[in-house]
Short mmCIF file of C-alpha atoms in Angstrom, two decimals:
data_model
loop_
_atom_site.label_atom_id
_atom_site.label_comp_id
_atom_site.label_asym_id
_atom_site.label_seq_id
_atom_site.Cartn_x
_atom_site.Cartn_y
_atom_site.Cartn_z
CA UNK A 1 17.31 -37.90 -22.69
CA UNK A 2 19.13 -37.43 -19.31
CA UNK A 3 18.24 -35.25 -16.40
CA UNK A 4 19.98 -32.09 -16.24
CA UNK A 5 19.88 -30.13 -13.09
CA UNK A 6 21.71 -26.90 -12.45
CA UNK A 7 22.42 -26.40 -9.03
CA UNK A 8 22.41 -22.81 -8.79
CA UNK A 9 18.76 -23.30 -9.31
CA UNK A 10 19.24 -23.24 -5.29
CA UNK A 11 19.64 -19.90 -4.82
CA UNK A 12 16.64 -19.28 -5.83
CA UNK A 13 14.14 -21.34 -3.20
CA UNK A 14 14.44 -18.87 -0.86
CA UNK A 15 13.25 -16.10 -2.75
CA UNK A 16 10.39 -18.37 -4.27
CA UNK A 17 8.93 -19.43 -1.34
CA UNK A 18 9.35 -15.88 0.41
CA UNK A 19 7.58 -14.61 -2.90
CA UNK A 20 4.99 -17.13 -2.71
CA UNK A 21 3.96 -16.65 0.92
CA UNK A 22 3.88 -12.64 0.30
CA UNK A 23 1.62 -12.94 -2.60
CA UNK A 24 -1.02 -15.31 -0.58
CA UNK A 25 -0.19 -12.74 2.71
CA UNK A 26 -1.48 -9.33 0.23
CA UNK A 27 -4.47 -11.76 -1.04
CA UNK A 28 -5.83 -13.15 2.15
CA UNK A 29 -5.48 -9.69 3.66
CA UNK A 30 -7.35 -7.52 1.33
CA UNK A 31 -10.05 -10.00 1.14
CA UNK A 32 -10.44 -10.14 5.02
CA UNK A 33 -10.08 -6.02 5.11
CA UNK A 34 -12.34 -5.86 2.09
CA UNK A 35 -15.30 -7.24 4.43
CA UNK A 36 -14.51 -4.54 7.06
CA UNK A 37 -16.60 -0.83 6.25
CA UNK A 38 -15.29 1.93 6.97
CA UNK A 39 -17.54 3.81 9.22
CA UNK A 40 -17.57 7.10 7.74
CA UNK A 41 -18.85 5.26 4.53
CA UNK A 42 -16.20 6.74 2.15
CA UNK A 43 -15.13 5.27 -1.31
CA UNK A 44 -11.69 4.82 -2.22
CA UNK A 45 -12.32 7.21 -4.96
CA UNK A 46 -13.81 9.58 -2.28
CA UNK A 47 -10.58 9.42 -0.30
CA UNK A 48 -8.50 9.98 -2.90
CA UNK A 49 -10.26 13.41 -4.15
CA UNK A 50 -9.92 14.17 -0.43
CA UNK A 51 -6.60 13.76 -0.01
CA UNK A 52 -5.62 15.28 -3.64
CA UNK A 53 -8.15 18.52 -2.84
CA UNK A 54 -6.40 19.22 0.55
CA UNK A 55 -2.72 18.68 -0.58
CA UNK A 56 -3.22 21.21 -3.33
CA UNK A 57 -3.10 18.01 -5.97
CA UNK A 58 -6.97 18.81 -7.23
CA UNK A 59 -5.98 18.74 -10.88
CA UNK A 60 -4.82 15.38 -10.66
CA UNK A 61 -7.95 13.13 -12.19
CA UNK A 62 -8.98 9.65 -10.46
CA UNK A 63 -9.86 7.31 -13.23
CA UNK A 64 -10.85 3.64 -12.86
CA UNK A 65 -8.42 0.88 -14.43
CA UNK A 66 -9.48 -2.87 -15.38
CA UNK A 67 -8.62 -5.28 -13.24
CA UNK A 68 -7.71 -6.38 -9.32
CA UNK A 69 -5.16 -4.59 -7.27
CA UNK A 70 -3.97 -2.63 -10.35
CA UNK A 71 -3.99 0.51 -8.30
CA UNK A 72 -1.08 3.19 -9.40
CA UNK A 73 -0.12 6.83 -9.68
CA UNK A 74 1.03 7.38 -12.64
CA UNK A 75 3.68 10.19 -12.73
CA UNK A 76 4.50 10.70 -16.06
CA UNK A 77 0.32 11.79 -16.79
CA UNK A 78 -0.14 12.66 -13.50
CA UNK A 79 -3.44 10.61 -13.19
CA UNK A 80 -4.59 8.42 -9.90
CA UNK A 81 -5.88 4.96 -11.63
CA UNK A 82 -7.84 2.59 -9.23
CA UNK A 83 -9.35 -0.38 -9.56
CA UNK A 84 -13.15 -0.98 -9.58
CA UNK A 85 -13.11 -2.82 -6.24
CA UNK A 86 -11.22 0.14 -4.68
CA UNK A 87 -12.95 2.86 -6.94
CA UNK A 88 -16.14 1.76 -5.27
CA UNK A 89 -15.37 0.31 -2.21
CA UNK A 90 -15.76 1.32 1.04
CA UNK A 91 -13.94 -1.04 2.78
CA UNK A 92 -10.94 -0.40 4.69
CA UNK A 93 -8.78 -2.21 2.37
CA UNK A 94 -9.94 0.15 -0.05
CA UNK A 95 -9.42 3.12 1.51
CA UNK A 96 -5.79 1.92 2.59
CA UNK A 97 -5.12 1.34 -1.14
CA UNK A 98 -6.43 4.43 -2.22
CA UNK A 99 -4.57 6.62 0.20
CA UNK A 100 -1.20 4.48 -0.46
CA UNK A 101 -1.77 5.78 -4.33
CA UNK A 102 -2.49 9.18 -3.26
CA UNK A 103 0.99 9.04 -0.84
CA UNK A 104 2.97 8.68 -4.48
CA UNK A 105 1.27 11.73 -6.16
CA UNK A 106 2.53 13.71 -2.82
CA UNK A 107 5.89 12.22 -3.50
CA UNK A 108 5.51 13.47 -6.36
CA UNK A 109 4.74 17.01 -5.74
CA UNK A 110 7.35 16.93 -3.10
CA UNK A 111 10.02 15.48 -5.56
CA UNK A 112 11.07 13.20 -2.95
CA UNK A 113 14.39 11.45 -4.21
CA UNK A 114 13.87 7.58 -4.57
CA UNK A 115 10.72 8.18 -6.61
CA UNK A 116 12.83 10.95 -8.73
CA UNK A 117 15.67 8.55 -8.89
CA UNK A 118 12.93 5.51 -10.03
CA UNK A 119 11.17 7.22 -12.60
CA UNK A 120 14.65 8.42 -14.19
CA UNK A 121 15.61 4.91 -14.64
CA UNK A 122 12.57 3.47 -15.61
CA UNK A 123 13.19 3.46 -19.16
CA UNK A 124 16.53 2.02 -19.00
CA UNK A 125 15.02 -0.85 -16.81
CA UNK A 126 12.74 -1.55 -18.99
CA UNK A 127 15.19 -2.22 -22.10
CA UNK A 128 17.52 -4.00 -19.18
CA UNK A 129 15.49 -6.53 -18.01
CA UNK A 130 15.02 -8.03 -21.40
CA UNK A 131 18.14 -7.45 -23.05
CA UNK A 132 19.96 -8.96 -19.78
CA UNK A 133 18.36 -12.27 -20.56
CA UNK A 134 19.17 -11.98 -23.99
CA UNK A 135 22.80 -10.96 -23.95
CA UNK A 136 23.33 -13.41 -20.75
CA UNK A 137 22.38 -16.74 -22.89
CA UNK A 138 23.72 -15.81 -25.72
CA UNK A 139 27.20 -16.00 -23.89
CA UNK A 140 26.76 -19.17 -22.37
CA UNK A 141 25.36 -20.79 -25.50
CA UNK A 142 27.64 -19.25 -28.05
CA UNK A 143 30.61 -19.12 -25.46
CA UNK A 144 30.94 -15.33 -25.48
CA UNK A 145 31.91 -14.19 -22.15
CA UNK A 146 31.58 -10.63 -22.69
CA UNK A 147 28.12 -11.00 -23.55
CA UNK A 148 27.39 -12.92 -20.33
CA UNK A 149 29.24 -9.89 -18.45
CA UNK A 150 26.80 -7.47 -20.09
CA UNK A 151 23.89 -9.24 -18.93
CA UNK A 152 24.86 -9.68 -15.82
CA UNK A 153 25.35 -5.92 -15.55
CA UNK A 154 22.25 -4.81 -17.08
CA UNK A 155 20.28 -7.47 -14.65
CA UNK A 156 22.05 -5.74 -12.00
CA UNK A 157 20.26 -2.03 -13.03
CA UNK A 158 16.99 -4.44 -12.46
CA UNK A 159 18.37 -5.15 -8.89
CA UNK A 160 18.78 -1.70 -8.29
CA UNK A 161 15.26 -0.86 -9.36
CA UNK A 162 13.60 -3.18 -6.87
CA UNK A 163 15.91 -1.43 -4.44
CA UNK A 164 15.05 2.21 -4.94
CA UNK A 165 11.15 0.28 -5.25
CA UNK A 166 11.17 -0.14 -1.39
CA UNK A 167 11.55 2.89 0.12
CA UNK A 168 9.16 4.66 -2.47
CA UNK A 169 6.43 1.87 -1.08
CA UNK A 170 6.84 2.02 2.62
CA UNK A 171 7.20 6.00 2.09
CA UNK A 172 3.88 6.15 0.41
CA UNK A 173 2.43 3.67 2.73
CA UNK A 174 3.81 5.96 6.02
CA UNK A 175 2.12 9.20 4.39
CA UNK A 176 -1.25 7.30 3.96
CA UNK A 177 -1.66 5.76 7.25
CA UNK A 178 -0.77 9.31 8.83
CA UNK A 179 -3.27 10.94 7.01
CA UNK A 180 -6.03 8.66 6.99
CA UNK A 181 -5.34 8.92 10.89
CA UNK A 182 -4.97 12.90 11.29
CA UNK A 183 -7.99 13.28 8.71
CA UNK A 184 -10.37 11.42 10.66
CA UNK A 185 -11.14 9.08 7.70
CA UNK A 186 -10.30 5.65 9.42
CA UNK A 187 -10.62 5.78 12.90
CA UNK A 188 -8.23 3.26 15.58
CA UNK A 189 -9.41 -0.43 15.16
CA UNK A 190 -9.56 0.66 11.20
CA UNK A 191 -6.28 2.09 10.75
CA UNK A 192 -4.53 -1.02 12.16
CA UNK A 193 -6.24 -2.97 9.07
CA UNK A 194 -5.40 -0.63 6.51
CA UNK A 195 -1.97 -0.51 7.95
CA UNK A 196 -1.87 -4.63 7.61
CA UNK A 197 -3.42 -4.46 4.46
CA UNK A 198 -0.18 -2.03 3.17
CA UNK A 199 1.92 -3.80 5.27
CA UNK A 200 1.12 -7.27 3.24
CA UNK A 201 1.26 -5.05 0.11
CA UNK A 202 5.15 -3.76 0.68
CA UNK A 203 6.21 -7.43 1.67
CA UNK A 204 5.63 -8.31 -2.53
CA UNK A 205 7.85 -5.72 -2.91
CA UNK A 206 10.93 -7.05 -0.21
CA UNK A 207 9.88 -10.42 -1.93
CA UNK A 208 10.70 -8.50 -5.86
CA UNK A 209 13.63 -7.16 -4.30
CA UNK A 210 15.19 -10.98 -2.82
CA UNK A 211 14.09 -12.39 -6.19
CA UNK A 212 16.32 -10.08 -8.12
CA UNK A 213 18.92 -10.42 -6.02
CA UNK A 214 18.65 -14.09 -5.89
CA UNK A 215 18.84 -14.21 -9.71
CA UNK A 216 21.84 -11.99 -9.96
CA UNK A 217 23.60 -13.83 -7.70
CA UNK A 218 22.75 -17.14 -9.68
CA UNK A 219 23.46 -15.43 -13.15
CA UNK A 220 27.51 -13.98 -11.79
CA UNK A 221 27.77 -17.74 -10.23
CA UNK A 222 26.51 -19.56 -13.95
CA UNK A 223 29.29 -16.57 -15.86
CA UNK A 224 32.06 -17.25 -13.82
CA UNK A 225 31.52 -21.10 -14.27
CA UNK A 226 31.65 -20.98 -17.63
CA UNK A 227 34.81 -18.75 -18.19
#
């Protein structure tokens, strides 16, 4: 059976390697971040109820969710989930992560647009980044161009997703770091390690963003060769 290799595959090194190096950058930093204590000795579940409390957010529950670096905000039931390590933890890494999560439920309240804008599409995402797959072969195998069209277009809504996804995350990232600075709960050498720690976190998220875009790209360059 010969060797078939489709040179568009090209398109997408870039992205994998970026993606590759951002996802060992977030790992080696939280572990090096998770070994620094804070010194006022808070929990990332502490921090959180602080920062909820005094942004008028108190009704919002902090649960704990399986898992590592699972940490979210979760709009829809308006619930703060954190991870045991950052639940318990009183490193800085955890207290960066916790106040990151706590920057979305502030979005939140605020209504500030790209996370409005996200969470309107999110359902239509969600049924887009299969379906574009779907659709998109189905052209090229059957020889349908018009499906191939519509999955290019529905990948595209995943694009924009991982678009509107950056701002939200360097947003939430800005509020934390200002508050964990104002409050007094991270003091100078501490605050540049949480801010590394986020930092590393919002580069998966510029890596997301050139992998979509990488793949659309590919996917319009595979249609319009076969038409």
């Amino acid at each position: 059976m010969p060797f078939y290799f489709d040179p568009s595959f090209i398109i997408l090194i870039p992205a994998l390697i970026i993606s590759f190096a951002a996802q060992s950058q977030i790992s080696s930093t939280f572990n090096k971040y998770s070994k620094v204590i804070g010194l006022n000795g808070y929990t990332g579940a502490d921090v959180a109820r602080m920062l909820l409390n005094s942004n008028g957010l108190s009704d919002i529950p902090v649960e704990i969710i399986p898992g590592k670096l699972t940490d979210h905000y979760d709009p829809k039931n308006r619930v703060m989930r954190l991870s045991e390590e950052v639940y318990y933890g009183t490193s800085v890494a955890s207290i960066g992560v916790a106040a990151h999560e706590t920057g979305h439920a502030f979005q939140h309240k605020a209504h500030y647009a790209p996370l409005e804008i996200r969470n309107t599409i999110v359902p239509a995402v969600n049924i887009s980044s299969n379906a574009s797959w779907v659709l998109f072969f189905l052209g090229i195998v059957f020889g349908i161009p018009a499906f191939a069209k519509i999955g290019v277009a529905l990948f595209a809504a995943v694009v924009l997703f991982n678009l509107i996804t950056l701002p939200v995350e360097f947003d939430a990232s800005s509020r934390a770091l200002k508050l964990l600075e104002n409050k007094g709960i991270l003091y100078h050498n501490e605050i540049k390690g949480a801010r590394a720690v986020l930092n590393a976190a919002a580069m998966t998220y510029v890596a997301a963003a050139l992998m979509a875009i990488s793949q659309l790209i590919r996917l319009i360059i595979i249609s319009r060769n076969r038409d």
